[in-house]
Structure formats: C-alpha cells, structure tokens
Amino acid sequence: MELDARTWPGLASSMLLSAPWKKEDCDAYRARGGYAHGMARNGERDLLRILRDAGLRGRGGAAFPTATKLEAVVKAASHTRPYVVANGGEGEPFSFKDRYLMRYRPHMVLDGLTACADFLDAERAFVFTCDELAAESMREALREREPRVPVFVHLSEHAYVAGEESAVVDRLSGGLGLPTDKPPRPFEHGVHGRPTAVLNVDTLAQVALLTSASEDSSQQASFLASVASITGRPTLYELPAGLSLQELAEDFGGDRSAFTATVIGGFFGGLVPGTSDFVLDFAPDPRSDTAIGCASFYFVDRDLDCPIGVAADIGLYLSRRNARQCGPCVRGTSSAAKALQSITRGAFTDATLDDLARWSTILPGRGACGVPDGLARLLRCLLADFTAELHEHARRPCPRCEDLRTSGRREARFHIPV
Ligand code: SF4
C-alpha cells in the first residue's frame, strides 16, 4: 500500500502492527493471543454480552449494534442453520482500512468470523471482497489454518455499491450484486434464502479483539480510520474513540486551520466545516446530521481544494456509479450533479438553491440502497453550513475549482493508491 500508517500518540495499538505493511501469519497472530477463544471460558453464548458491554457497532457505515444483528439472525434461524459473511466490499473511494485488515491481518478477520460462525452454529461462512490481494491473503490464511466452519472466499468486480449488504447477499446468491429492496433484510432472508449475518471485516476484527485471550478490558477502545486530502499522504490511523475531528486535522495537516471542510464517513456521512466540533464516535449523535460511517475522513485543503467542488464531484461520482436501477436515484443524482457542477463554474441562482433544498428532502428513502440518502445528506450539509461559499461561487468563478479542472488533480482525489 502506498500509504502511511500511524497509531495515535499514547494509544496502545491493537489493530496496526509495528510493521504495518508486513503480513501477519498464523503463528504471529496466535503469539498475540489470537484464536484463543477467550469467551469459551464462560461459554460461547456470552459473545452477545461481550459485544453489548463493549458497545460494538458495525464499522462498515451503518453503525448498527453488532449484538442486535447477531441476535436477529439467531431468532430468524430457529429452523435452519444460518450463514455468516465477512464483508470486505469497501466501495467507498476514501476508505482503505478494510483492505489493510484483509491483506495484512487476515487471521484477525478470520478469528472474528469464526467466533461469530461458532456462536450462530453457521453452516457456511463467506469472505466477500473486490480486492484481488485481499482475496489471495484470505485464501492463504485459510490454508494456514482451516476453521471448523467451511469458509468460501468470493472475489467480485469492484463497484461503488458492491459492498452494500443486500448487494453482497445478491452476489453470493448468484445474482449481479445489486442492492435489493428491504424488507426482507439479510438477517431474515440472506444468501440462498438463509438467515445471514453480514458483518464488516473491521467489525469482525473488533470481535476477534474482544474475544481474544489478551484482551485487557482496561485498554482504551480504538478504531481504524482512513484519512486523506488532496496533498497529504493518505494515512491509515489507529485512533482512540472520542477524539475530536479538530485534533485529527491538526495531526494530519500540522495545523487545524489548514482545512476548510471535511468529508466524513465516505460519501454518506456528510460534509462539515473546518471549525466543526465533531467527535469521532460510532454511537450516533441525535443532535448531528453527520455520521462517522466507515471512519474515512477527507480533509479539504484551504489553498488547493474547495468544499463546493468536492461536493460537486461526489455528486458526479454518485450519478455515474449508482446501480441505475431505481428511478428517483438515477434522476435525482443526475440532476443534483448537474446543478452542483454548474455552481463550480459560477452558474448559480436562487432557483439552484431551491432545487438543492428540494432534492435534499425528496431523495431520502427513494432507493434500494443508501445512495439517495447520502446525496441528500450532503446537500443538507451544503445548505446548512456552506451557503456563504455557494454565494461566493455565484459572485466570481472559484479559482481552486478552475485549477482542479485544468490540472487533472480533481479526478485523483477519488483514486487513493492502495
Ligand atoms: S438507490 Fe441508486 S445506487 Fe442504490 S440500488 Fe438504487 S439506483 Fe442503485
């Protein structure tokens, strides 16, 4: 990976190894306390209690409580044996933490996967990824240590929505890998119709940590975050829960005021101003319209980048990469992308503002996946916190947007070399 890796100062690292880009083999993982099935001391049924006590929420984007998801599968699987999926689809362009785990710490992912499979008495388990190196690493790990439950590694084509859980279920069931309408949700009708627990690979790594023999309950909870900007070297961080976005900005950019905005949680979590007091926590904040999602952070450089330009390019990306199967999403993302692009060229009227406001209210819930909701949230953020910048674009063409257009760096923002 052409990335930096950094553990937050003073934090005892549990996810990032001291040589982060060297693959951990089975012996090394065992030596760190892995595969010890610490929870077996109290019986595997205690897994739910362990996960609940830790407050573990999904790390793929939705932040759904992991114990609740497993419990739902148990209830739905009263007459059949369920399946469990390690979801490493990771379609968000700003996120690279899942690929790190699968490529370099595959046994940690498998440990969490088999702990959940044992708990559910799953008949099969799957590893789903769109990354060739990750698939090979996971297969090699399975050759090193074959778990009790049969595990199948599925390598799929990369697509923005490929990692959405119903799309994963669709692909593993032999479909095209497109999001499907809910209900039913995978926990009740998943792969080949079986109740299926679809869990992000980072979530499973957390399960492995929480159930390992070396887990020290006094140890500070941490999480992986993917951090990037137009100039800074993309960095995989291990961070303590509860850190502020301002502290992260200062560490990454050397100066809190270096950035005018941050795109949070992939393209779904929202856009916040540089002065935001956002706290990095997976528990949703009911007072906030932004969410940590997959814990990716794209900082918008004050001198070289533009929050309106970034939002416009996210709109364009979503309009081009949506799965083209839900009318409101296809039409809404296309119209919003055109309006946002025109703003970056200085074409902006009050009617444009009205259109953005209208799309921000009518798009949520209008698709089989969260793409329309993500775009609506982005528009709400623009209208709430960036109206001055929007009007500034109407007064005179934005030099940063213009420079990005002509320099070719604009596309590079969404292509992080991993
Ligand atoms: S909402 Fe959009 S991206 Fe999601 S499935 Fe429908 S068309 Fe595809």
GROMACS .gro file of C-alpha atoms and ligand atoms in nm:
model
  426
    1MET     CA    1   0.000   0.000   0.000
    2GLU     CA    2   0.132   0.348  -0.085
    3LEU     CA    3   0.012   0.483   0.245
    4ASP     CA    4   0.138   0.592   0.581
    5ALA     CA    5   0.026   0.420   0.899
    6ARG     CA    6   0.012   0.592   1.234
    7THR     CA    7  -0.109   0.499   1.581
    8TRP     CA    8  -0.232   0.794   1.784
    9PRO     CA    9   0.035   0.907   2.035
   10GLY     CA   10  -0.006   0.732   2.370
   11LEU     CA   11  -0.252   0.474   2.239
   12ALA     CA   12  -0.165   0.105   2.289
   13SER     CA   13  -0.208  -0.026   1.936
   14SER     CA   14  -0.427  -0.330   1.883
   15MET     CA   15  -0.508  -0.301   1.512
   16LEU     CA   16  -0.197  -0.157   1.344
   17LEU     CA   17   0.118  -0.363   1.381
   18SER     CA   18   0.458  -0.203   1.433
   19ALA     CA   19   0.549  -0.319   1.080
   20PRO     CA   20   0.205  -0.249   0.934
   21TRP     CA   21   0.278  -0.349   0.575
   22LYS     CA   22   0.417  -0.692   0.662
   23LYS     CA   23   0.156  -0.964   0.654
   24GLU     CA   24   0.091  -1.132   0.986
   25ASP     CA   25   0.096  -1.512   0.965
   26CYS     CA   26  -0.095  -1.755   1.183
   27ASP     CA   27   0.188  -1.814   1.433
   28ALA     CA   28   0.241  -1.441   1.482
   29TYR     CA   29  -0.131  -1.390   1.531
   30ARG     CA   30  -0.151  -1.671   1.785
   31ALA     CA   31   0.150  -1.528   1.969
   32ARG     CA   32  -0.051  -1.207   2.014
   33GLY     CA   33  -0.332  -1.402   2.182
   34GLY     CA   34  -0.542  -1.466   1.872
   35TYR     CA   35  -0.757  -1.777   1.816
   36ALA     CA   36  -0.765  -1.827   2.192
   37HIS     CA   37  -1.144  -1.817   2.210
   38GLY     CA   38  -1.129  -1.635   2.540
   39MET     CA   39  -1.506  -1.623   2.551
   40ALA     CA   40  -1.520  -2.003   2.569
   41ARG     CA   41  -1.423  -1.967   2.934
   42ASN     CA   42  -1.776  -1.851   3.003
   43GLY     CA   43  -1.949  -2.031   2.719
   44GLU     CA   44  -1.994  -1.904   2.366
   45ARG     CA   45  -2.339  -1.763   2.444
   46ASP     CA   46  -2.155  -1.488   2.627
   47LEU     CA   47  -2.049  -1.339   2.295
   48LEU     CA   48  -2.359  -1.120   2.293
   49ARG     CA   49  -2.281  -0.991   2.641
   50ILE     CA   50  -1.920  -0.917   2.545
   51LEU     CA   51  -2.027  -0.727   2.234
   52ARG     CA   52  -2.301  -0.540   2.418
   53ASP     CA   53  -2.073  -0.444   2.706
   54ALA     CA   54  -1.821  -0.312   2.455
   55GLY     CA   55  -2.096  -0.123   2.269
   56LEU     CA   56  -1.965  -0.264   1.942
   57ARG     CA   57  -2.133  -0.117   1.634
   58GLY     CA   58  -2.077  -0.204   1.270
   59ARG     CA   59  -1.770  -0.042   1.115
   60GLY     CA   60  -1.887  -0.061   0.753
   61GLY     CA   61  -2.103   0.251   0.759
   62ALA     CA   62  -2.438   0.191   0.924
   63ALA     CA   63  -2.303   0.161   1.282
   64PHE     CA   64  -2.574  -0.090   1.369
   65PRO     CA   65  -2.521  -0.266   1.707
   66THR     CA   66  -2.343  -0.594   1.630
   67ALA     CA   67  -2.502  -0.791   1.915
   68THR     CA   68  -2.850  -0.691   1.795
   69LYS     CA   69  -2.769  -0.808   1.442
   70LEU     CA   70  -2.644  -1.147   1.566
   71GLU     CA   71  -2.947  -1.185   1.791
   72ALA     CA   72  -3.180  -1.117   1.496
   73VAL     CA   73  -3.008  -1.394   1.297
   74VAL     CA   74  -3.045  -1.637   1.589
   75LYS     CA   75  -3.419  -1.566   1.605
   76ALA     CA   76  -3.466  -1.593   1.227
   77ALA     CA   77  -3.269  -1.919   1.213
   78SER     CA   78  -3.479  -2.123   1.455
   79HIS     CA   79  -3.549  -2.389   1.187
   80THR     CA   80  -3.237  -2.370   0.974
   81ARG     CA   81  -2.865  -2.313   1.006
   82PRO     CA   82  -2.763  -1.959   0.907
   83TYR     CA   83  -2.469  -1.825   0.707
   84VAL     CA   84  -2.224  -1.555   0.804
   85VAL     CA   85  -2.040  -1.316   0.573
   86ALA     CA   86  -1.723  -1.112   0.629
   87ASN     CA   87  -1.799  -0.809   0.416
   88GLY     CA   88  -1.485  -0.654   0.272
   89GLY     CA   89  -1.656  -0.494  -0.029
   90GLU     CA   90  -1.528  -0.148   0.072
   91GLY     CA   91  -1.666   0.055  -0.219
   92GLU     CA   92  -1.613   0.398  -0.062
   93PRO     CA   93  -1.331   0.573  -0.252
   94PHE     CA   94  -1.188   0.737   0.062
   95SER     CA   95  -1.177   0.414   0.267
   96PHE     CA   96  -0.887   0.165   0.272
   97LYS     CA   97  -0.892   0.019   0.625
   98ASP     CA   98  -1.080  -0.299   0.527
   99ARG     CA   99  -0.828  -0.385   0.258
  100TYR     CA  100  -0.548  -0.331   0.511
  101LEU     CA  101  -0.705  -0.583   0.750
  102MET     CA  102  -0.767  -0.847   0.485
  103ARG     CA  103  -0.427  -0.808   0.323
  104TYR     CA  104  -0.212  -0.776   0.634
  105ARG     CA  105  -0.413  -0.914   0.928
  106PRO     CA  106  -0.626  -1.186   0.765
  107HIS     CA  107  -0.622  -1.410   1.072
  108MET     CA  108  -0.775  -1.137   1.283
  109VAL     CA  109  -1.066  -1.117   1.037
  110LEU     CA  110  -1.099  -1.498   1.028
  111ASP     CA  111  -1.085  -1.516   1.407
  112GLY     CA  112  -1.381  -1.278   1.437
  113LEU     CA  113  -1.563  -1.454   1.154
  114THR     CA  114  -1.526  -1.799   1.311
  115ALA     CA  115  -1.622  -1.665   1.656
  116CYS     CA  116  -1.950  -1.540   1.505
  117ALA     CA  117  -1.995  -1.859   1.299
  118ASP     CA  118  -1.947  -2.073   1.611
  119PHE     CA  119  -2.189  -1.858   1.807
  120LEU     CA  120  -2.454  -1.884   1.533
  121ASP     CA  121  -2.376  -2.251   1.456
  122ALA     CA  122  -2.345  -2.130   1.096
  123GLU     CA  123  -2.334  -2.389   0.822
  124ARG     CA  124  -2.111  -2.178   0.596
  125ALA     CA  125  -1.911  -1.862   0.607
  126PHE     CA  126  -1.803  -1.631   0.325
  127VAL     CA  127  -1.540  -1.365   0.279
  128PHE     CA  128  -1.656  -1.109   0.024
  129THR     CA  129  -1.407  -0.870  -0.134
  130CYS     CA  130  -1.347  -0.675  -0.454
  131ASP     CA  131  -0.970  -0.668  -0.399
  132GLU     CA  132  -0.750  -0.936  -0.553
  133LEU     CA  133  -0.467  -0.901  -0.299
  134ALA     CA  134  -0.714  -0.925  -0.012
  135ALA     CA  135  -0.873  -1.238  -0.161
  136GLU     CA  136  -0.534  -1.404  -0.203
  137SER     CA  137  -0.429  -1.312   0.150
  138MET     CA  138  -0.750  -1.453   0.299
  139ARG     CA  139  -0.715  -1.775   0.098
  140GLU     CA  140  -0.357  -1.816   0.216
  141ALA     CA  141  -0.466  -1.764   0.576
  142LEU     CA  142  -0.729  -2.035   0.532
  143ARG     CA  143  -0.460  -2.272   0.402
  144GLU     CA  144  -0.254  -2.196   0.715
  145ARG     CA  145  -0.542  -2.267   0.949
  146GLU     CA  146  -0.860  -2.435   0.837
  147PRO     CA  147  -1.152  -2.339   1.060
  148ARG     CA  148  -1.432  -2.573   1.168
  149VAL     CA  149  -1.689  -2.391   0.955
  150PRO     CA  150  -1.630  -2.407   0.576
  151VAL     CA  151  -1.521  -2.060   0.460
  152PHE     CA  152  -1.552  -1.953   0.094
  153VAL     CA  153  -1.364  -1.650  -0.038
  154HIS     CA  154  -1.555  -1.462  -0.307
  155LEU     CA  155  -1.373  -1.209  -0.526
  156SER     CA  156  -1.615  -0.976  -0.702
  157GLU     CA  157  -1.575  -0.689  -0.951
  158HIS     CA  158  -1.530  -0.350  -0.792
  159ALA     CA  159  -1.840  -0.131  -0.787
  160TYR     CA  160  -1.940   0.156  -0.562
  161VAL     CA  161  -2.246  -0.027  -0.428
  162ALA     CA  162  -2.088  -0.376  -0.430
  163GLY     CA  163  -2.035  -0.375  -0.053
  164GLU     CA  164  -2.391  -0.276   0.038
  165GLU     CA  165  -2.512  -0.572   0.240
  166SER     CA  166  -2.807  -0.671   0.021
  167ALA     CA  167  -2.582  -0.639  -0.287
  168VAL     CA  168  -2.331  -0.873  -0.120
  169VAL     CA  169  -2.609  -1.123  -0.047
  170ASP     CA  170  -2.734  -1.093  -0.406
  171ARG     CA  171  -2.384  -1.159  -0.546
  172LEU     CA  172  -2.315  -1.454  -0.316
  173SER     CA  173  -2.652  -1.600  -0.417
  174GLY     CA  174  -2.551  -1.592  -0.784
  175GLY     CA  175  -2.704  -1.254  -0.878
  176LEU     CA  176  -2.549  -0.945  -1.034
  177GLY     CA  177  -2.456  -0.796  -0.699
  178LEU     CA  178  -2.713  -0.517  -0.691
  179PRO     CA  179  -2.884  -0.378  -0.381
  180THR     CA  180  -3.232  -0.520  -0.328
  181ASP     CA  181  -3.545  -0.376  -0.170
  182LYS     CA  182  -3.588  -0.415   0.206
  183PRO     CA  183  -3.757  -0.592   0.370
  184PRO     CA  184  -3.653  -0.865   0.373
  185ARG     CA  185  -3.317  -0.787   0.527
  186PRO     CA  186  -3.026  -1.035   0.509
  187PHE     CA  187  -3.073  -1.145   0.872
  188GLU     CA  188  -3.410  -1.298   0.774
  189HIS     CA  189  -3.355  -1.382   0.405
  190GLY     CA  190  -2.990  -1.376   0.309
  191VAL     CA  191  -2.754  -1.584   0.096
  192HIS     CA  192  -2.959  -1.851  -0.088
  193GLY     CA  193  -3.253  -1.754   0.134
  194ARG     CA  194  -3.078  -1.847   0.460
  195PRO     CA  195  -3.074  -1.605   0.754
  196THR     CA  196  -2.735  -1.439   0.712
  197ALA     CA  197  -2.521  -1.221   0.934
  198VAL     CA  198  -2.334  -0.977   0.708
  199LEU     CA  199  -2.059  -0.819   0.914
  200ASN     CA  200  -1.794  -0.574   0.800
  201VAL     CA  201  -1.438  -0.715   0.820
  202ASP     CA  202  -1.332  -0.436   1.057
  203THR     CA  203  -1.627  -0.521   1.283
  204LEU     CA  204  -1.507  -0.883   1.282
  205ALA     CA  205  -1.155  -0.773   1.372
  206GLN     CA  206  -1.309  -0.597   1.672
  207VAL     CA  207  -1.495  -0.917   1.763
  208ALA     CA  208  -1.162  -1.102   1.749
  209LEU     CA  209  -1.001  -0.846   1.979
  210LEU     CA  210  -1.286  -0.852   2.227
  211THR     CA  211  -1.282  -1.232   2.250
  212SER     CA  212  -0.906  -1.281   2.247
  213ALA     CA  213  -0.717  -1.410   2.549
  214SER     CA  214  -0.506  -1.096   2.561
  215GLU     CA  215  -0.796  -0.855   2.564
  216ASP     CA  216  -0.750  -0.619   2.852
  217SER     CA  217  -1.076  -0.454   2.948
  218SER     CA  218  -0.888  -0.153   3.082
  219GLN     CA  219  -0.734  -0.092   2.741
  220GLN     CA  220  -0.868   0.212   2.564
  221ALA     CA  221  -1.105   0.134   2.274
  222SER     CA  222  -0.959   0.223   1.937
  223PHE     CA  223  -1.060   0.216   1.573
  224LEU     CA  224  -0.905   0.234   1.228
  225ALA     CA  225  -0.960   0.544   1.018
  226SER     CA  226  -0.870   0.622   0.655
  227VAL     CA  227  -0.752   0.982   0.622
  228ALA     CA  228  -0.666   1.174   0.305
  229SER     CA  229  -0.651   1.516   0.143
  230ILE     CA  230  -0.551   1.647  -0.197
  231THR     CA  231  -0.186   1.688  -0.096
  232GLY     CA  232  -0.131   1.490   0.226
  233ARG     CA  233  -0.010   1.133   0.203
  234PRO     CA  234  -0.311   0.904   0.268
  235THR     CA  235  -0.275   0.768   0.618
  236LEU     CA  236  -0.426   0.472   0.796
  237TYR     CA  237  -0.469   0.581   1.156
  238GLU     CA  238  -0.547   0.387   1.469
  239LEU     CA  239  -0.733   0.637   1.686
  240PRO     CA  240  -0.885   0.643   2.033
  241ALA     CA  241  -1.264   0.668   2.049
  242GLY     CA  242  -1.382   1.015   2.144
  243LEU     CA  243  -1.104   1.205   1.966
  244SER     CA  244  -1.217   1.533   1.810
  245LEU     CA  245  -1.204   1.597   1.438
  246GLN     CA  246  -1.000   1.909   1.515
  247GLU     CA  247  -0.729   1.703   1.684
  248LEU     CA  248  -0.715   1.466   1.387
  249ALA     CA  249  -0.696   1.760   1.143
  250GLU     CA  250  -0.406   1.908   1.336
  251ASP     CA  251  -0.215   1.581   1.344
  252PHE     CA  252  -0.273   1.509   0.975
  253GLY     CA  253  -0.222   1.859   0.839
  254GLY     CA  254   0.001   2.011   1.105
  255ASP     CA  255  -0.246   2.295   1.152
  256ARG     CA  256  -0.619   2.291   1.227
  257SER     CA  257  -0.678   2.588   1.001
  258ALA     CA  258  -0.523   2.412   0.701
  259PHE     CA  259  -0.865   2.275   0.603
  260THR     CA  260  -1.196   2.442   0.526
  261ALA     CA  261  -1.412   2.130   0.547
  262THR     CA  262  -1.411   1.753   0.597
  263VAL     CA  263  -1.600   1.481   0.413
  264ILE     CA  264  -1.690   1.231   0.685
  265GLY     CA  265  -1.771   0.860   0.660
  266GLY     CA  266  -1.721   0.801   0.289
  267PHE     CA  267  -1.976   0.976   0.067
  268PHE     CA  268  -2.255   0.907   0.316
  269GLY     CA  269  -2.156   1.074   0.641
  270GLY     CA  270  -2.178   1.438   0.538
  271LEU     CA  271  -1.961   1.745   0.491
  272VAL     CA  272  -1.869   1.960   0.790
  273PRO     CA  273  -1.691   2.296   0.811
  274GLY     CA  274  -1.328   2.320   0.918
  275THR     CA  275  -1.437   2.457   1.255
  276SER     CA  276  -1.665   2.160   1.330
  277ASP     CA  277  -1.665   2.019   1.684
  278PHE     CA  278  -1.749   1.671   1.550
  279VAL     CA  279  -1.643   1.392   1.787
  280LEU     CA  280  -1.517   1.065   1.640
  281ASP     CA  281  -1.754   0.809   1.785
  282PHE     CA  282  -1.961   0.527   1.637
  283ALA     CA  283  -2.260   0.590   1.863
  284PRO     CA  284  -2.493   0.814   1.660
  285ASP     CA  285  -2.533   1.168   1.790
  286PRO     CA  286  -2.906   1.256   1.763
  287ARG     CA  287  -2.817   1.628   1.751
  288SER     CA  288  -2.596   1.585   1.446
  289ASP     CA  289  -2.680   1.531   1.079
  290THR     CA  290  -2.337   1.380   1.019
  291ALA     CA  291  -2.211   1.030   1.098
  292ILE     CA  292  -1.872   0.863   1.123
  293GLY     CA  293  -1.985   0.587   0.882
  294CYS     CA  294  -1.685   0.384   0.764
  295ALA     CA  295  -1.447   0.619   0.950
  296SER     CA  296  -1.294   0.780   0.644
  297PHE     CA  297  -1.202   1.148   0.654
  298TYR     CA  298  -1.119   1.361   0.352
  299PHE     CA  299  -0.984   1.700   0.457
  300VAL     CA  300  -1.048   1.985   0.213
  301ASP     CA  301  -0.729   2.187   0.175
  302ARG     CA  302  -0.778   2.562   0.226
  303ASP     CA  303  -0.546   2.668  -0.058
  304LEU     CA  304  -0.578   2.391  -0.315
  305ASP     CA  305  -0.924   2.242  -0.277
  306CYS     CA  306  -1.282   2.362  -0.245
  307PRO     CA  307  -1.572   2.219  -0.039
  308ILE     CA  308  -1.824   2.308  -0.311
  309GLY     CA  309  -1.601   2.144  -0.572
  310VAL     CA  310  -1.563   1.829  -0.362
  311ALA     CA  311  -1.941   1.810  -0.308
  312ALA     CA  312  -1.998   1.861  -0.681
  313ASP     CA  313  -1.755   1.582  -0.767
  314ILE     CA  314  -1.915   1.348  -0.514
  315GLY     CA  315  -2.250   1.424  -0.680
  316LEU     CA  316  -2.098   1.347  -1.019
  317TYR     CA  317  -1.944   1.025  -0.890
  318LEU     CA  318  -2.276   0.908  -0.744
  319SER     CA  319  -2.462   0.996  -1.063
  320ARG     CA  320  -2.215   0.786  -1.265
  321ARG     CA  321  -2.162   0.498  -1.023
  322ASN     CA  322  -2.512   0.435  -0.893
  323ALA     CA  323  -2.656   0.097  -0.986
  324ARG     CA  324  -2.906   0.254  -1.230
  325GLN     CA  325  -3.200   0.052  -1.109
  326CYS     CA  326  -3.411   0.297  -0.903
  327GLY     CA  327  -3.567   0.585  -1.098
  328PRO     CA  328  -3.559   0.853  -0.826
  329CYS     CA  329  -3.191   0.779  -0.756
  330VAL     CA  330  -3.088   0.783  -1.122
  331ARG     CA  331  -3.279   1.105  -1.197
  332GLY     CA  332  -3.205   1.272  -0.862
  333THR     CA  333  -2.830   1.210  -0.861
  334SER     CA  334  -2.802   1.319  -1.224
  335SER     CA  335  -2.996   1.645  -1.171
  336ALA     CA  336  -2.818   1.729  -0.846
  337ALA     CA  337  -2.478   1.654  -1.001
  338LYS     CA  338  -2.551   1.887  -1.295
  339ALA     CA  339  -2.663   2.165  -1.062
  340LEU     CA  340  -2.357   2.126  -0.839
  341GLN     CA  341  -2.121   2.119  -1.135
  342SER     CA  342  -2.278   2.437  -1.274
  343ILE     CA  343  -2.220   2.607  -0.938
  344THR     CA  344  -1.847   2.532  -0.959
  345ARG     CA  345  -1.849   2.718  -1.292
  346GLY     CA  346  -2.019   3.022  -1.140
  347ALA     CA  347  -2.368   2.949  -1.275
  348PHE     CA  348  -2.574   2.985  -0.962
  349THR     CA  349  -2.913   3.142  -0.894
  350ASP     CA  350  -3.165   3.134  -0.612
  351ALA     CA  351  -3.353   2.872  -0.816
  352THR     CA  352  -3.047   2.645  -0.793
  353LEU     CA  353  -3.057   2.680  -0.417
  354ASP     CA  354  -3.428   2.592  -0.419
  355ASP     CA  355  -3.355   2.284  -0.630
  356LEU     CA  356  -3.084   2.167  -0.390
  357ALA     CA  357  -3.323   2.216  -0.097
  358ARG     CA  358  -3.597   2.022  -0.276
  359TRP     CA  359  -3.370   1.727  -0.362
  360SER     CA  360  -3.241   1.720  -0.006
  361THR     CA  361  -3.594   1.649   0.117
  362ILE     CA  362  -3.735   1.423  -0.154
  363LEU     CA  363  -3.438   1.190  -0.212
  364PRO     CA  364  -3.411   1.013   0.128
  365GLY     CA  365  -3.554   0.660   0.122
  366ARG     CA  366  -3.606   0.665  -0.257
  367GLY     CA  367  -3.375   0.378  -0.350
  368ALA     CA  368  -3.286   0.019  -0.273
  369CYS     CA  369  -2.965   0.139  -0.108
  370GLY     CA  370  -2.848   0.448   0.075
  371VAL     CA  371  -2.708   0.643  -0.223
  372PRO     CA  372  -3.003   0.888  -0.245
  373ASP     CA  373  -2.991   0.933   0.134
  374GLY     CA  374  -2.617   1.001   0.121
  375LEU     CA  375  -2.657   1.263  -0.150
  376ALA     CA  376  -2.948   1.424   0.037
  377ARG     CA  377  -2.734   1.448   0.350
  378LEU     CA  378  -2.453   1.610   0.151
  379LEU     CA  379  -2.698   1.868   0.013
  380ARG     CA  380  -2.836   1.939   0.362
  381CYS     CA  381  -2.480   1.997   0.485
  382LEU     CA  382  -2.411   2.238   0.198
  383LEU     CA  383  -2.730   2.432   0.267
  384ALA     CA  384  -2.673   2.440   0.642
  385ASP     CA  385  -2.304   2.529   0.660
  386PHE     CA  386  -2.174   2.640   0.320
  387THR     CA  387  -2.420   2.900   0.188
  388ALA     CA  388  -2.154   3.172   0.203
  389GLU     CA  389  -1.927   2.959  -0.019
  390LEU     CA  390  -2.217   2.885  -0.256
  391HIS     CA  391  -2.290   3.257  -0.297
  392GLU     CA  392  -1.919   3.329  -0.337
  393HIS     CA  393  -1.917   3.090  -0.635
  394ALA     CA  394  -2.201   3.293  -0.788
  395ARG     CA  395  -2.010   3.621  -0.748
  396ARG     CA  396  -1.694   3.506  -0.924
  397PRO     CA  397  -1.555   3.181  -1.065
  398CYS     CA  398  -1.375   2.981  -0.796
  399PRO     CA  399  -1.000   2.976  -0.878
  400ARG     CA  400  -0.950   2.650  -0.688
  401CYS     CA  401  -1.231   2.473  -0.879
  402GLU     CA  402  -1.088   2.609  -1.205
  403ASP     CA  403  -0.736   2.497  -1.117
  404LEU     CA  404  -0.859   2.150  -1.021
  405ARG     CA  405  -1.044   2.123  -1.351
  406THR     CA  406  -0.742   2.212  -1.562
  407SER     CA  407  -0.469   2.037  -1.360
  408GLY     CA  408  -0.622   1.687  -1.364
  409ARG     CA  409  -0.588   1.665  -0.986
  410ARG     CA  410  -0.963   1.666  -0.950
  411GLU     CA  411  -1.005   1.300  -1.052
  412ALA     CA  412  -0.703   1.199  -0.844
  413ARG     CA  413  -0.888   1.294  -0.526
  414PHE     CA  414  -1.106   0.983  -0.552
  415HIS     CA  415  -0.825   0.745  -0.651
  416ILE     CA  416  -0.629   0.668  -0.339
  417PRO     CA  417  -0.340   0.436  -0.432
  418VAL     CA  418  -0.376   0.133  -0.210
  419SF4     S1  419  -3.062   0.365  -0.486
  419SF4    FE1  420  -2.933   0.419  -0.659
  419SF4     S2  421  -2.738   0.319  -0.620
  419SF4    FE2  422  -2.889   0.228  -0.482
  419SF4     S3  423  -2.962   0.049  -0.591
  419SF4    FE3  424  -3.100   0.215  -0.646
  419SF4     S4  425  -3.013   0.306  -0.834
  419SF4    FE4  426  -2.858   0.177  -0.740
   0.00000   0.00000   0.00000
